[in-house]
Coordinates of C-alpha atoms in Angstrom, one line a residue:
M1 CA 97.6 138.7 69.6
S2 CA 98.2 142.4 70.7
S3 CA 95.9 144.4 68.4
E4 CA 92.4 144.3 69.0
E5 CA 91.9 145.5 65.5
F6 CA 93.9 142.7 64.2
E7 CA 91.6 140.3 66.0
K8 CA 88.5 142.0 64.4
L9 CA 90.0 141.6 61.0
H10 CA 91.0 138.1 61.7
D11 CA 87.4 137.1 62.6
I12 CA 86.2 139.0 59.5
Y13 CA 88.8 136.9 57.2
R14 CA 87.9 133.5 58.7
S15 CA 84.4 134.1 58.1
L16 CA 85.0 135.1 54.3
Y17 CA 87.5 132.2 53.9
D18 CA 85.0 129.4 55.4
E19 CA 82.4 130.7 52.9
L20 CA 85.3 130.7 49.9
K21 CA 86.5 127.4 50.5
L22 CA 83.1 125.8 49.9
M23 CA 82.8 127.3 46.4
P24 CA 85.3 125.5 44.2
E25 CA 83.2 122.0 45.1
R26 CA 80.1 123.7 44.4
A27 CA 81.4 124.9 41.2
L28 CA 81.9 121.3 40.0
R29 CA 78.3 120.5 40.5
C30 CA 76.6 123.6 39.0
H31 CA 76.5 124.9 35.5
G32 CA 75.5 127.8 33.1
E33 CA 74.1 131.0 34.9
E34 CA 74.5 129.2 38.5
R35 CA 78.1 128.6 37.9
K36 CA 78.6 132.4 36.7
R37 CA 76.9 133.7 39.8
L38 CA 78.9 131.5 41.8
V39 CA 82.3 132.6 40.1
R40 CA 81.0 136.2 40.7
T41 CA 80.3 135.8 44.3
F42 CA 83.8 134.0 44.7
D43 CA 85.2 137.1 43.1
E44 CA 83.7 139.3 45.4
R45 CA 84.3 137.5 48.5
Q46 CA 87.9 137.0 47.3
G47 CA 88.3 140.7 46.9
E48 CA 86.9 141.3 50.4
A49 CA 89.3 138.8 51.7
E50 CA 92.2 140.5 50.0
E51 CA 91.0 143.8 51.4
V52 CA 91.2 142.4 55.0
L53 CA 94.4 141.1 54.6
Q54 CA 95.7 144.6 53.4
G55 CA 94.1 145.8 56.8
M56 CA 95.9 143.1 58.7
E57 CA 99.2 144.0 57.2
A58 CA 98.6 147.8 58.1
E59 CA 97.9 146.5 61.6
L60 CA 101.4 144.2 61.4
R61 CA 103.2 147.3 60.8
D62 CA 102.1 149.1 64.1
A63 CA 102.2 145.7 66.2
P64 CA 104.9 145.2 68.9
S65 CA 108.0 143.2 67.8
T66 CA 107.3 140.5 70.3
H67 CA 104.0 139.7 68.3
R68 CA 105.1 140.8 64.9
S69 CA 106.7 137.5 64.0
A70 CA 103.8 135.4 64.7
M71 CA 101.1 137.7 63.2
S72 CA 103.5 137.8 59.7
T73 CA 103.6 134.0 59.8
K74 CA 99.8 133.8 59.9
L75 CA 99.5 136.4 57.2
R76 CA 101.9 134.4 54.9
L77 CA 99.7 131.3 55.5
Y78 CA 96.5 133.1 54.6
H79 CA 97.7 134.5 51.3
R80 CA 98.9 130.9 50.4
D81 CA 95.5 129.6 51.5
L82 CA 93.9 132.3 49.3
G83 CA 95.9 131.5 46.3
K84 CA 95.4 127.9 46.6
L85 CA 91.6 128.6 46.8
Q86 CA 91.9 130.7 43.5
R87 CA 93.6 128.1 41.8
D88 CA 91.1 125.2 43.0
M89 CA 88.3 127.7 41.6
K90 CA 90.0 128.1 38.4
N91 CA 90.3 124.5 37.9
S92 CA 86.5 123.8 39.0
A93 CA 85.1 126.2 36.7
P94 CA 86.8 127.0 33.4
A95 CA 84.8 130.2 33.0
F96 CA 87.0 131.3 36.0
S97 CA 90.0 131.1 34.0
S98 CA 88.7 132.4 30.6
S99 CA 87.0 135.7 32.1
G100 CA 89.9 137.8 32.3
L101 CA 91.9 136.4 35.5
S102 CA 94.8 139.1 36.4
V103 CA 98.5 138.1 35.9
E104 CA 100.0 135.7 38.0
G105 CA 100.6 137.1 41.7
S106 CA 97.6 139.6 41.5
H107 CA 95.6 139.6 44.5
H108 CA 92.9 142.1 43.5
G109 CA 89.9 140.5 41.6
I110 CA 89.1 138.1 38.7
Y111 CA 87.1 140.3 36.0
S112 CA 88.2 143.8 35.2
S113 CA 84.6 145.1 35.6
Q114 CA 84.0 143.2 38.6
N115 CA 87.4 144.6 40.2
Q116 CA 85.9 147.9 40.1
Q117 CA 82.7 146.9 41.8
S118 CA 84.8 144.6 44.3
T119 CA 86.9 147.6 45.0
H120 CA 84.1 149.9 45.7
L121 CA 82.4 147.4 47.8
Q122 CA 85.9 147.0 49.8
S123 CA 86.3 150.6 50.2
Q124 CA 82.6 150.9 51.4
R125 CA 83.5 148.3 54.0
A126 CA 86.6 149.7 55.0
L127 CA 85.0 153.0 55.4
L128 CA 82.0 151.1 57.4
L129 CA 84.4 149.4 59.6
Q130 CA 86.5 152.7 60.2
G131 CA 83.5 154.6 60.7
T132 CA 82.0 151.9 63.2
D133 CA 85.5 152.0 65.1
S134 CA 85.4 155.8 65.5
L135 CA 81.7 155.7 66.6
N136 CA 82.7 153.2 69.2
N137 CA 85.9 155.1 70.0
A138 CA 83.8 158.3 70.6
S139 CA 81.2 156.6 72.5
Q140 CA 83.7 155.2 74.8
S141 CA 85.3 158.6 75.2
I142 CA 82.0 160.1 76.1
E143 CA 81.3 157.4 78.6
R144 CA 84.5 157.9 80.2
S145 CA 84.2 161.8 80.1
Q146 CA 80.6 161.3 81.6
R147 CA 82.1 158.9 84.2
I148 CA 84.7 161.4 85.1
A149 CA 82.3 164.2 85.4
N150 CA 80.0 162.1 87.7
E151 CA 83.0 161.3 89.8
T152 CA 84.0 164.9 89.9
E153 CA 80.4 165.8 90.8
Q154 CA 80.5 163.5 93.6
I155 CA 83.7 164.5 94.9
G156 CA 82.6 168.1 94.6
T157 CA 79.4 167.3 96.6
D158 CA 81.4 165.4 99.4
I159 CA 83.8 168.4 99.7
I160 CA 81.0 170.6 100.0
E161 CA 79.3 168.7 102.7
E162 CA 82.7 168.4 104.6
L163 CA 83.1 172.1 104.3
G164 CA 79.6 172.6 105.9
E165 CA 80.2 170.1 108.6
Q166 CA 83.6 172.0 109.3
R167 CA 81.9 175.4 109.3
E168 CA 79.3 174.1 111.9
Q169 CA 82.1 172.7 114.2
L170 CA 83.9 176.2 113.8
D171 CA 80.7 177.8 114.7
R172 CA 80.2 175.8 117.7
T173 CA 83.9 176.3 118.8
R174 CA 83.4 179.8 118.3
N175 CA 80.3 179.9 120.3
R176 CA 82.0 177.9 123.0
L177 CA 84.8 180.5 123.1
V178 CA 82.4 183.3 123.5
N179 CA 80.8 181.6 126.2
T180 CA 84.0 180.8 127.9
G181 CA 85.1 184.6 127.2
E182 CA 81.9 185.8 129.2
N183 CA 82.6 183.0 131.9
L184 CA 86.2 184.3 132.3
S185 CA 85.1 187.9 132.8
R186 CA 82.4 187.1 135.2
S187 CA 85.2 184.9 137.1
R188 CA 87.5 188.1 136.8
K189 CA 84.6 190.1 138.5
I190 CA 83.9 187.7 141.2
L191 CA 88.0 187.6 141.9
R192 CA 88.0 191.4 141.9
A193 CA 84.9 191.5 144.5
M194 CA 86.4 188.8 146.6
S195 CA 89.7 190.5 146.7
R196 CA 88.1 193.8 147.7
R197 CA 86.1 192.1 150.4
L198 CA 89.6 190.2 151.6
V199 CA 91.0 193.9 151.9
T200 CA 88.4 195.1 153.8
N201 CA 88.1 192.2 156.1
K202 CA 91.7 192.8 156.9
L203 CA 91.2 196.2 157.5
L204 CA 88.4 195.7 159.9
L205 CA 90.6 193.1 161.6
G206 CA 93.4 195.3 162.0
V207 CA 91.0 198.0 163.5
I208 CA 89.6 195.4 166.0
I209 CA 93.1 194.2 166.8
L210 CA 94.1 198.0 167.6
M211 CA 90.9 198.6 169.5
E212 CA 91.5 195.6 171.9
L213 CA 94.9 196.6 172.3
A214 CA 93.9 200.1 173.2
I215 CA 91.3 198.5 175.8
L216 CA 93.8 196.2 177.1
G217 CA 96.4 199.0 177.6
A218 CA 93.6 201.2 179.4
V219 CA 92.8 198.3 181.7
I220 CA 96.4 198.1 182.6
Y221 CA 96.9 201.5 183.2
L222 CA 93.9 201.8 185.4
K223 CA 94.5 198.7 187.4
F224 CA 98.1 199.1 188.0
F225 CA 99.1 202.9 187.7
R226 CA 96.3 204.8 188.8
K227 CA 95.9 204.6 192.4

């Protein structure tokens, strides 16, 4: 079946039907007040079963078309079985038929005074089932919300931790960049100093070469031209 609510009502009906189907045979073996109590109990349980079947019919209207045919067939069988139990009880307990059974085809009780009580009990049962379902749905919704909140909190915590790690990495990278900049500054100073020394050395070398050339020229002059 496609409806969870239909399954719940189905289980309730089967429990009521299992209790009802034993009563006609018991009515044959009892008399007097005991039989009257049994008839009243049958009327109450039969009314509750009818109420459950009405709930199943309401679920049937909202069921998917693929499941509706099987569910409808099952409901017709349940109505037929319940009507057969009514006839069996009528035959087993004469008081049942003489106590004001409703007209043929009625599915809402046997005694007019008891119908009101049965209807009240059925309404209370329906309200209780509805309240229980609403409470279960609310509890499930709260659990889902709590689970989502916990997951969101965990995700937020993970993001904060990841951002913290990224910040530390950025700080370390910035420090490395600062150190690299300082090293580059020192390197530039060293290169400038080396460049100045190289220029100085070139100048000194040029002066030495000039001096050597002058000395060489003087020696040649003194040796060959001055006598």
